[in-house]
């Protein structure tokens, strides 16, 4: 342990606590969340000895990637970590009523999840909601208190005309009154400037009795300066990670912060030698774990200008690429702030970043604003994710919801208890402990895939780290779910049947059949026999390209590249049958694109002569999906 060199009397030196995010946010930001349990355990004793305030080690992406790609049980990771890290509290990121997923879950799932996490070793729960809707935090904070954990409230920092210091303080005060033990300012996009940090932290410290912690990303390069101002203004703790794992979209380096604050007379209690060992360890591990793809930039200048997180821009790029429309990125980036404004300025974090991003893409590709609306946008406008920071534009809400009224209650109040049904759905042979039911509730398809894989393991011998390393190669080959998505269907190994189940699961999770909001204007196009084939997107090109279909007469065409479905879920009837007639606005089929499900509706009354694509086929934008006759 070191003594701050400028401190005349160490006992009187101001204290700064450091949370190490190396085991969660840092590798999620830089290594596509690919750190393995064995990677962590080997260095954990040293990390535990370093004198950090807490170790952030669990969250939505770590949990999901454990099951999906690493073939590890995240609960087992937690127990193994706790067995070694006996001195430093373990910390997790909890998405409020979304727990670790992308939508609201029933209260019984939330309470049991938190209770099991605490029993297995979790100490500090950082609880946030993308909309800063405290109704979505209330029960999560209560669950943590009930389980004896430290409940940290959170304000998601964003910039908009309605996100004022007064508003943030009011949200934080409410969380304090709900029982929060401390408060975190979560700057996921790295856009909190030093001056803003000073003002916001100063106001919070004056109005709150609980301590304030700061969580920034280095994306724009401002985080170190913001930390300095925030701590001067009274923040008691900051989030950092070791140098190797720091920078760009990750946190600032612990080493930098120690140098700055110890020189300024602060006592951190952090052992420099232990940090050195930790950093050397991850430096050696880096070549094995760092993804080979992905641009490594030092500072993302875009985020300084339009406050759109870097991860979101790369996500939009890849979505547009899949649609063969990368050249429209400029229009989408201009549309995005408009959509955010229309939707009441949600902060751009999971899951609202996905909703705003995809809607902006849809508005540009459909050629009509809100002409094509995924179910998730409709749910958002309906209030099923919570209350938007500002009211949703009335005209937009009317266009998306039609006559439907938005809900005014806490979204989870509408959800019946889920655990009893979930337990019944699972094959008892696949389940080893109650925690498996929770994993299944949060990530149904992913957890089932893991359980089935686990059931095939030899019972007499646990897998060695080397076995595990090789086990998930196939799944690993698929693109990483780096960015938040409602459902990740990207695993190339996923067969169609599995995708079908995924559709069913998503539909049932949403409690509705997947459908889009407003009817998509389907312009009937007479396609000549030698129809000009639309250039398939890279995604579509991987599948068997649809043979050009000779069609005479009007057709319903795919509005964008995606996967064609005739029904909203397996076991559900087709939306329309060949030879039958449909009215204007009736659903005809589904095109799944950008991980969201778009119901394609008839523009006018017509008879479906023949479907020109098979259930599960990739379809390219403009490709005829059904030949029709107008009525
Ligand atoms: Co973060």
XYZ file of C-alpha atoms and ligand atoms in Angstrom:
632
model
C 0.000 0.000 0.000
C 1.297 3.421 -0.844
C 1.046 6.714 0.904
C 0.051 9.642 -1.241
C 3.197 11.635 -1.652
C 1.569 15.027 -1.192
C -0.373 13.965 1.890
C 1.153 15.515 4.959
C -0.919 13.254 7.099
C -2.181 10.104 5.375
C -4.898 9.626 7.946
C -6.445 12.940 6.933
C -5.991 12.396 3.200
C -9.252 12.321 1.238
C -10.253 8.818 0.229
C -10.898 7.688 -3.353
C -12.345 4.235 -3.974
C -11.617 2.379 -7.189
C -13.885 -0.216 -8.745
C -12.016 -2.525 -11.112
C -14.129 -3.211 -14.224
C -11.503 -5.428 -15.898
C -13.565 -8.583 -15.312
C -16.802 -7.179 -16.809
C -17.079 -3.917 -18.724
C -13.486 -3.777 -19.991
C -13.551 -7.125 -21.770
C -17.128 -6.519 -22.881
C -15.964 -3.252 -24.450
C -12.729 -4.535 -26.009
C -12.785 -8.341 -26.221
C -16.418 -8.978 -27.192
C -16.937 -10.336 -23.637
C -14.743 -13.351 -24.375
C -12.872 -13.576 -21.048
C -13.265 -17.114 -19.703
C -13.758 -18.209 -16.109
C -10.349 -19.842 -16.051
C -8.770 -16.589 -17.300
C -10.297 -14.839 -14.295
C -9.542 -17.444 -11.640
C -5.833 -17.607 -12.421
C -5.246 -13.958 -11.508
C -8.083 -13.393 -9.059
C -6.085 -13.808 -5.844
C -3.804 -10.949 -6.909
C -6.760 -8.829 -7.992
C -8.424 -9.510 -4.639
C -5.264 -8.339 -2.871
C -5.047 -5.063 -4.797
C -7.286 -3.121 -2.437
C -10.066 -2.189 -4.861
C -13.409 -1.031 -3.565
C -15.201 -3.670 -5.677
C -14.751 -6.002 -8.650
C -17.319 -5.629 -11.385
C -17.649 -9.118 -12.823
C -21.223 -9.936 -13.896
C -23.834 -8.390 -16.177
C -26.178 -9.090 -19.087
C -23.547 -9.665 -21.758
C -21.194 -11.711 -19.555
C -24.088 -13.978 -18.571
C -25.361 -14.347 -22.148
C -21.925 -14.941 -23.686
C -21.052 -17.542 -21.014
C -24.042 -19.645 -22.041
C -24.093 -18.819 -25.744
C -20.465 -18.901 -26.788
C -18.226 -20.047 -23.957
C -20.362 -22.984 -22.843
C -19.864 -22.015 -19.228
C -22.371 -21.743 -16.435
C -22.317 -18.080 -15.283
C -23.568 -19.108 -11.835
C -20.635 -21.473 -11.458
C -18.294 -18.645 -12.499
C -19.738 -16.526 -9.695
C -19.283 -19.278 -7.084
C -15.728 -19.968 -8.187
C -14.863 -16.280 -8.074
C -16.359 -15.894 -4.622
C -14.300 -18.827 -3.353
C -11.120 -16.895 -4.215
C -12.077 -13.232 -3.829
C -12.812 -13.150 -0.114
C -11.741 -9.559 0.582
C -13.148 -7.473 -2.242
C -16.904 -7.184 -2.811
C -18.157 -8.587 -6.120
C -20.323 -6.265 -8.170
C -22.841 -6.766 -10.957
C -24.799 -4.643 -13.403
C -28.536 -5.289 -13.186
C -30.863 -3.830 -15.829
C -33.635 -3.111 -13.329
C -36.847 -4.870 -14.287
C -35.061 -6.122 -17.438
C -32.753 -8.099 -15.089
C -30.114 -9.201 -17.630
C -32.330 -9.222 -20.703
C -33.932 -6.833 -23.155
C -37.483 -6.482 -21.838
C -39.354 -6.375 -18.571
C -39.638 -9.592 -16.565
C -42.199 -10.551 -13.960
C -41.469 -9.658 -10.337
C -41.163 -13.281 -9.195
C -38.265 -13.797 -11.643
C -36.587 -10.569 -10.521
C -36.771 -11.312 -6.781
C -35.597 -14.910 -7.141
C -32.776 -13.947 -9.501
C -31.417 -11.315 -7.124
C -31.755 -13.621 -4.153
C -29.856 -16.448 -5.886
C -27.171 -14.049 -7.127
C -26.635 -12.820 -3.551
C -26.585 -16.373 -2.167
C -23.940 -17.308 -4.726
C -21.671 -14.415 -3.811
C -22.828 -11.153 -5.371
C -22.406 -8.201 -2.989
C -23.080 -4.960 -4.883
C -25.892 -4.593 -7.415
C -25.696 -1.561 -9.706
C -29.285 -1.173 -10.870
C -30.180 0.916 -13.928
C -32.998 1.536 -16.349
C -32.425 2.758 -19.898
C -35.254 5.304 -19.560
C -34.326 6.330 -15.989
C -37.901 5.316 -15.163
C -37.650 4.674 -11.447
C -40.730 2.438 -11.535
C -38.484 -0.053 -13.343
C -35.910 0.196 -10.537
C -38.157 0.123 -7.517
C -38.543 -3.631 -7.188
C -34.965 -4.363 -8.215
C -33.669 -2.116 -5.426
C -36.114 -3.713 -2.982
C -35.014 -7.200 -4.069
C -31.364 -6.325 -3.427
C -32.161 -4.918 0.029
C -34.208 -8.007 0.833
C -31.284 -10.233 -0.192
C -28.907 -8.238 2.030
C -26.914 -6.759 -0.846
C -25.650 -3.225 -1.482
C -28.199 -1.545 -3.758
C -26.595 1.044 -6.000
C -29.009 3.288 -7.877
C -27.999 4.644 -11.276
C -28.733 7.539 -13.551
C -28.026 6.851 -17.207
C -26.318 9.991 -18.438
C -27.398 11.398 -21.750
C -27.678 14.775 -23.405
C -31.042 16.194 -24.514
C -33.226 19.256 -23.877
C -35.061 17.360 -21.097
C -32.008 15.880 -19.359
C -31.146 18.728 -17.010
C -29.100 18.625 -13.820
C -32.322 19.273 -11.868
C -34.008 16.302 -13.532
C -31.058 13.994 -12.819
C -30.990 15.123 -9.191
C -34.723 14.493 -8.856
C -34.325 10.951 -10.275
C -31.413 10.268 -7.914
C -33.312 11.609 -4.882
C -36.173 9.263 -5.666
C -33.785 6.315 -5.833
C -32.291 7.312 -2.511
C -35.768 7.323 -0.997
C -36.353 3.869 -2.531
C -33.438 2.566 -0.475
C -30.408 2.992 -2.743
C -27.180 2.741 -0.711
C -25.139 4.697 -3.249
C -25.605 6.286 -6.651
C -23.747 5.751 -9.908
C -23.624 8.132 -12.861
C -23.430 5.803 -15.832
C -21.926 7.488 -18.885
C -22.098 4.562 -21.284
C -21.395 6.637 -24.384
C -18.435 8.522 -22.901
C -20.031 11.916 -23.491
C -19.925 13.387 -19.970
C -17.619 16.379 -20.292
C -15.411 17.478 -17.363
C -17.473 20.646 -16.843
C -20.734 18.697 -16.931
C -19.267 16.125 -14.524
C -18.314 18.854 -12.076
C -21.759 20.444 -12.226
C -23.724 17.184 -12.021
C -21.646 15.546 -9.281
C -21.599 18.794 -7.304
C -25.398 19.025 -7.439
C -25.842 15.353 -6.512
C -23.417 15.506 -3.604
C -25.222 18.566 -2.231
C -28.659 16.949 -2.452
C -27.947 13.284 -1.583
C -26.891 11.624 1.635
C -25.535 8.551 -0.176
C -22.102 8.432 -1.882
C -21.731 9.086 -5.613
C -19.682 6.937 -7.998
C -18.782 7.672 -11.608
C -18.723 5.216 -14.511
C -17.402 6.652 -17.788
C -16.125 5.228 -21.040
C -13.019 6.555 -22.774
C -14.798 6.683 -26.156
C -14.471 10.433 -26.663
C -11.216 10.711 -24.701
C -12.732 12.938 -22.001
C -13.174 10.400 -19.185
C -9.927 10.968 -17.276
C -10.549 14.705 -17.105
C -14.179 14.087 -16.153
C -13.079 11.778 -13.332
C -10.717 14.441 -12.052
C -13.449 17.081 -11.973
C -16.008 14.658 -10.519
C -13.765 13.571 -7.657
C -12.896 17.194 -6.906
C -16.635 17.865 -6.813
C -17.178 15.081 -4.292
C -17.530 11.730 -6.098
C -16.197 9.047 -3.753
C -15.503 6.281 -6.249
C -14.638 5.825 -9.919
C -14.652 2.864 -12.306
C -11.380 1.950 -14.023
C -9.577 -1.100 -15.348
C -5.953 -2.112 -15.761
C -4.028 -0.304 -18.524
C -4.065 -3.202 -21.006
C -7.861 -3.339 -20.824
C -8.421 0.429 -20.843
C -9.000 3.086 -23.455
C -11.260 3.559 -26.499
C -14.702 2.200 -25.633
C -13.478 0.824 -22.277
C -12.770 2.635 -18.985
C -9.755 4.807 -18.064
C -6.660 3.017 -16.729
C -6.320 2.422 -12.997
C -2.603 3.267 -13.235
C -3.358 6.707 -14.711
C -5.937 7.465 -12.044
C -3.626 6.353 -9.241
C -0.893 8.645 -10.554
C -3.248 11.606 -10.832
C -5.056 11.248 -7.525
C -2.194 10.104 -5.327
C -0.215 13.069 -6.576
C -3.162 15.257 -5.645
C -3.075 13.875 -2.115
C -5.795 11.252 -2.251
C -5.564 7.920 -0.453
C -6.695 5.073 -2.717
C -5.562 2.081 -0.676
C -4.591 0.356 -3.926
C -1.413 -1.727 -4.011
C 0.556 -0.710 -7.112
C 2.450 -3.978 -7.221
C -0.766 -6.012 -7.397
C -2.052 -3.760 -10.193
C 1.225 -4.303 -12.066
C 0.803 -8.085 -11.806
C -2.807 -7.874 -12.921
C -1.908 -5.729 -15.912
C 0.997 -7.988 -16.957
C -1.329 -10.983 -16.783
C -3.951 -9.444 -19.087
C -1.272 -8.142 -21.455
C -0.100 -11.748 -21.886
C -3.677 -12.955 -22.346
C -4.586 -10.258 -24.873
C -3.357 -11.996 -28.066
C -5.492 -15.024 -27.183
C -8.689 -13.162 -26.398
C -8.780 -9.910 -28.339
C -10.946 -10.231 -31.437
C -8.945 -10.012 -34.625
C -11.680 -8.029 -36.367
C -12.985 -4.649 -35.414
C -11.405 -1.280 -35.766
C -9.259 -0.075 -32.923
C -9.375 3.670 -32.749
C -7.948 5.891 -30.092
C -10.689 8.484 -29.905
C -14.106 8.328 -31.532
C -14.584 11.857 -32.774
C -18.138 11.182 -33.987
C -19.391 10.738 -30.451
C -18.144 14.214 -29.544
C -20.220 15.660 -32.339
C -23.551 13.819 -32.281
C -23.436 11.844 -29.024
C -24.235 8.549 -30.712
C -22.213 5.788 -29.002
C -19.489 4.300 -31.174
C -20.826 0.764 -30.763
C -24.160 1.898 -32.091
C -22.675 3.441 -35.211
C -20.789 0.251 -36.060
C -23.998 -1.687 -35.434
C -25.907 0.587 -37.825
C -23.173 0.153 -40.416
C -23.450 -3.630 -40.289
C -27.264 -3.510 -40.418
C -27.136 -1.284 -43.483
C -24.538 -3.532 -45.053
C -26.902 -6.489 -44.603
C -29.537 -4.447 -46.407
C -27.138 -3.589 -49.211
C -27.609 0.071 -48.298
C -24.354 1.089 -46.647
C -24.314 4.202 -48.830
C -27.288 5.522 -46.816
C -25.412 5.686 -43.498
C -25.311 9.497 -43.722
C -29.102 9.716 -43.997
C -29.542 7.260 -41.130
C -27.213 9.268 -38.885
C -29.267 12.374 -39.665
C -32.522 10.511 -39.035
C -31.400 9.012 -35.730
C -31.618 12.190 -33.604
C -35.055 12.888 -35.134
C -36.289 9.428 -34.105
C -34.823 9.906 -30.649
C -36.666 13.229 -30.338
C -39.952 11.714 -31.607
C -39.612 8.903 -29.051
C -39.079 11.307 -26.148
C -35.264 11.356 -25.926
C -34.477 7.903 -24.528
C -30.816 7.447 -23.632
C -29.011 5.294 -26.162
C -28.307 2.211 -24.079
C -29.711 -1.331 -24.132
C -32.483 -1.833 -25.174
C -33.516 1.636 -26.377
C -30.362 2.047 -28.505
C -31.517 -0.925 -30.602
C -35.077 0.392 -30.932
C -34.033 3.909 -31.938
C -31.281 2.640 -34.268
C -33.408 0.120 -36.145
C -36.315 2.559 -36.442
C -33.997 5.145 -37.996
C -32.796 2.514 -40.494
C -36.399 1.492 -41.248
C -37.484 5.109 -41.774
C -34.786 5.593 -44.388
C -35.140 2.224 -46.123
C -38.962 2.264 -46.228
C -38.885 5.755 -47.689
C -41.588 6.824 -45.269
C -41.107 7.807 -41.648
C -42.756 5.168 -39.430
C -44.160 3.459 -42.520
C -42.539 0.298 -41.230
C -42.489 -0.210 -37.476
C -41.052 -3.268 -35.697
C -43.027 -4.724 -32.817
C -40.410 -3.472 -30.348
C -40.937 0.180 -31.376
C -44.674 -0.311 -31.034
C -44.200 -1.785 -27.547
C -41.977 1.133 -26.616
C -44.557 3.676 -27.781
C -47.209 1.709 -25.919
C -45.203 2.194 -22.718
C -44.206 -1.441 -22.273
C -40.567 -0.488 -21.649
C -41.452 2.319 -19.265
C -42.045 6.044 -19.421
C -40.039 8.001 -21.962
C -38.061 10.967 -20.565
C -40.170 13.398 -22.636
C -43.617 12.720 -24.112
C -43.612 10.814 -27.387
C -44.564 12.956 -30.380
C -48.368 12.733 -30.570
C -48.545 12.357 -34.362
C -45.932 9.614 -34.353
C -47.678 7.803 -31.489
C -50.985 7.942 -33.351
C -49.430 6.627 -36.547
C -47.757 3.737 -34.715
C -50.520 2.771 -32.283
C -53.584 3.630 -34.365
C -56.450 3.616 -31.884
C -54.583 1.702 -29.150
C -54.036 3.504 -25.883
C -50.603 3.478 -24.219
C -50.396 1.941 -20.761
C -49.857 4.213 -17.770
C -48.913 1.637 -15.116
C -45.499 0.104 -14.369
C -44.983 -2.333 -17.288
C -44.191 -5.317 -15.052
C -47.562 -4.898 -13.305
C -49.035 -6.462 -16.419
C -46.830 -9.565 -16.218
C -48.110 -12.669 -14.430
C -45.666 -14.756 -12.356
C -43.396 -16.684 -14.687
C -41.359 -19.139 -12.581
C -43.969 -21.892 -12.112
C -44.666 -22.085 -15.855
C -40.971 -21.924 -16.749
C -40.202 -24.812 -14.407
C -42.908 -26.884 -16.103
C -41.610 -26.124 -19.585
C -38.169 -27.547 -18.854
C -37.204 -31.197 -19.179
C -36.211 -32.205 -15.609
C -33.313 -34.221 -17.063
C -31.721 -31.002 -18.310
C -31.928 -29.121 -15.028
C -29.297 -29.370 -12.317
C -30.314 -26.548 -9.994
C -32.931 -23.847 -9.518
C -30.538 -21.299 -11.049
C -31.040 -23.084 -14.396
C -34.698 -22.059 -14.377
C -33.626 -18.429 -13.928
C -31.115 -18.706 -16.789
C -33.921 -20.134 -18.926
C -36.340 -17.321 -18.018
C -33.786 -14.699 -19.089
C -32.323 -16.378 -22.191
C -34.697 -19.218 -23.115
C -33.127 -20.481 -26.338
C -29.546 -19.816 -25.354
C -29.936 -21.495 -21.973
C -31.668 -24.519 -23.497
C -28.831 -24.870 -26.002
C -26.348 -24.807 -23.148
C -28.336 -27.325 -21.043
C -28.515 -29.750 -23.971
C -24.795 -29.401 -24.601
C -24.091 -29.917 -20.901
C -26.301 -33.021 -20.764
C -24.010 -34.690 -23.294
C -20.913 -34.241 -21.129
C -19.443 -37.306 -19.466
C -20.762 -37.296 -15.908
C -17.654 -38.805 -14.343
C -15.217 -36.129 -15.475
C -15.648 -32.370 -15.439
C -14.267 -30.572 -18.472
C -10.776 -29.174 -18.148
C -10.143 -25.573 -19.182
C -8.498 -26.939 -22.352
C -11.591 -29.022 -23.187
C -13.766 -25.985 -22.672
C -11.498 -23.873 -24.817
C -12.150 -26.169 -27.767
C -15.781 -27.007 -27.096
C -17.512 -23.953 -28.435
C -15.403 -23.373 -31.547
C -18.402 -23.678 -33.820
C -20.538 -21.232 -31.936
C -17.536 -18.965 -31.522
C -17.187 -18.700 -35.294
C -20.431 -16.763 -35.396
C -20.470 -12.988 -35.006
C -20.333 -11.879 -31.412
C -23.398 -10.293 -29.860
C -21.341 -7.232 -29.040
C -24.132 -4.791 -29.380
C -27.414 -5.164 -27.673
C -30.081 -6.845 -29.659
C -33.552 -7.956 -28.858
C -32.751 -11.450 -29.997
C -29.535 -12.593 -31.566
C -30.179 -14.899 -34.471
C -26.720 -14.504 -35.892
C -25.214 -17.877 -34.971
C -24.511 -19.431 -38.326
C -24.780 -22.889 -36.848
C -28.369 -22.192 -35.942
C -30.634 -24.329 -38.026
C -33.925 -23.096 -39.301
C -35.905 -25.079 -36.736
C -34.023 -23.280 -34.009
C -34.732 -19.925 -35.585
C -38.390 -20.921 -35.748
C -38.367 -21.627 -32.043
C -36.669 -18.329 -31.470
C -39.441 -16.541 -33.303
C -41.945 -18.396 -31.156
C -40.073 -17.563 -28.016
C -39.762 -13.898 -28.879
C -43.434 -13.741 -29.741
C -44.377 -15.424 -26.476
C -41.976 -13.244 -24.494
C -43.680 -10.237 -25.957
C -47.015 -11.838 -25.219
C -48.170 -11.132 -28.736
C -47.741 -12.426 -32.196
C -44.845 -10.669 -33.830
C -46.282 -7.918 -35.918
C -45.473 -4.490 -37.165
C -47.377 -1.384 -36.364
C -48.769 0.461 -39.288
C -49.514 -1.326 -42.509
C -46.598 -1.189 -44.867
C -47.573 0.418 -48.125
C -46.951 -2.408 -50.550
C -46.734 -1.025 -54.012
C -47.695 -3.761 -56.418
C -45.086 -4.071 -59.092
C -45.553 -5.977 -62.288
C -42.334 -7.922 -62.529
C -41.424 -9.076 -66.014
C -40.263 -12.647 -66.556
C -36.643 -11.620 -66.506
C -36.967 -9.687 -63.291
C -33.966 -7.603 -62.465
C -32.459 -9.529 -59.575
C -31.761 -7.374 -56.581
C -28.166 -7.611 -55.478
C -28.206 -9.917 -52.480
C -26.763 -8.563 -49.269
C -23.747 -10.404 -47.827
C -26.066 -12.121 -45.335
C -28.497 -13.218 -47.998
C -25.708 -14.280 -50.296
C -24.611 -16.887 -47.777
C -27.952 -18.624 -48.069
C -29.126 -20.306 -51.222
C -29.995 -17.379 -53.445
C -33.632 -17.295 -54.399
C -34.034 -18.301 -58.012
C -35.520 -15.527 -60.132
C -39.223 -16.239 -60.265
C -41.208 -15.618 -63.384
C -44.239 -13.668 -62.291
C -46.960 -12.100 -64.289
C -49.163 -9.583 -62.624
C -48.904 -7.831 -59.302
C -46.787 -9.104 -56.458
C -46.035 -8.339 -52.843
C -42.336 -7.606 -52.604
C -39.881 -7.781 -49.748
C -39.443 -4.260 -48.336
C -35.935 -5.123 -47.168
C -33.431 -7.962 -47.029
C -34.329 -10.501 -44.404
C -35.872 -13.866 -43.619
C -39.323 -14.709 -44.912
C -41.858 -16.381 -42.612
C -45.433 -17.342 -43.369
C -46.488 -17.618 -39.744
C -45.609 -15.611 -36.672
C -44.417 -18.679 -34.771
C -44.108 -22.453 -35.180
C -47.405 -24.130 -34.503
C -49.253 -20.928 -35.286
C -51.373 -20.789 -38.425
C -50.019 -19.121 -41.532
C -50.883 -15.465 -41.740
C -52.423 -15.972 -45.182
C -53.059 -18.985 -47.403
C -52.703 -19.398 -51.155
C -56.008 -19.038 -52.927
C -57.620 -17.033 -50.160
C -58.453 -13.361 -50.053
C -57.212 -10.765 -47.615
C -58.541 -7.339 -46.730
C -56.540 -4.123 -46.767
C -54.234 -4.113 -43.730
C -54.424 -7.888 -43.203
C -51.055 -9.506 -42.461
C -49.692 -11.630 -45.270
C -46.251 -12.737 -44.082
C -43.263 -11.682 -41.976
C -39.839 -10.433 -42.985
C -37.378 -10.631 -40.125
C -34.585 -8.129 -40.505
C -32.079 -6.536 -38.165
C -33.295 -8.936 -35.484
C -36.755 -7.399 -35.422
C -39.932 -8.868 -36.882
C -41.897 -6.960 -39.496
C -45.360 -8.058 -40.403
C -46.063 -7.359 -44.045
C -49.643 -6.272 -44.605
C -51.787 -6.060 -47.726
C -52.118 -2.545 -49.019
C -55.536 -3.234 -50.556
C -57.906 -6.183 -50.668
C -56.397 -8.927 -52.807
C -56.264 -12.671 -53.408
C -53.009 -14.490 -52.685
C -52.355 -16.523 -55.845
C -49.064 -18.125 -54.816
C -46.250 -17.620 -52.358
C -42.966 -17.250 -54.193
C -40.681 -17.825 -51.202
C -40.574 -20.667 -48.697
C -40.933 -20.238 -44.937
C -37.403 -19.509 -43.706
C -36.004 -18.358 -47.065
C -33.760 -15.350 -47.246
C -35.406 -12.672 -49.362
C -33.737 -9.672 -50.921
C -35.225 -6.217 -50.963
C -37.652 -5.890 -53.856
C -37.904 -9.658 -54.370
C -41.483 -10.815 -55.037
C -42.720 -12.880 -52.079
C -46.263 -13.548 -53.295
C -48.161 -13.124 -56.524
C -51.573 -11.573 -56.015
C -54.713 -10.483 -57.810
C -56.398 -7.266 -56.800
C -60.009 -7.605 -55.795
Co -20.021 0.707 -19.086
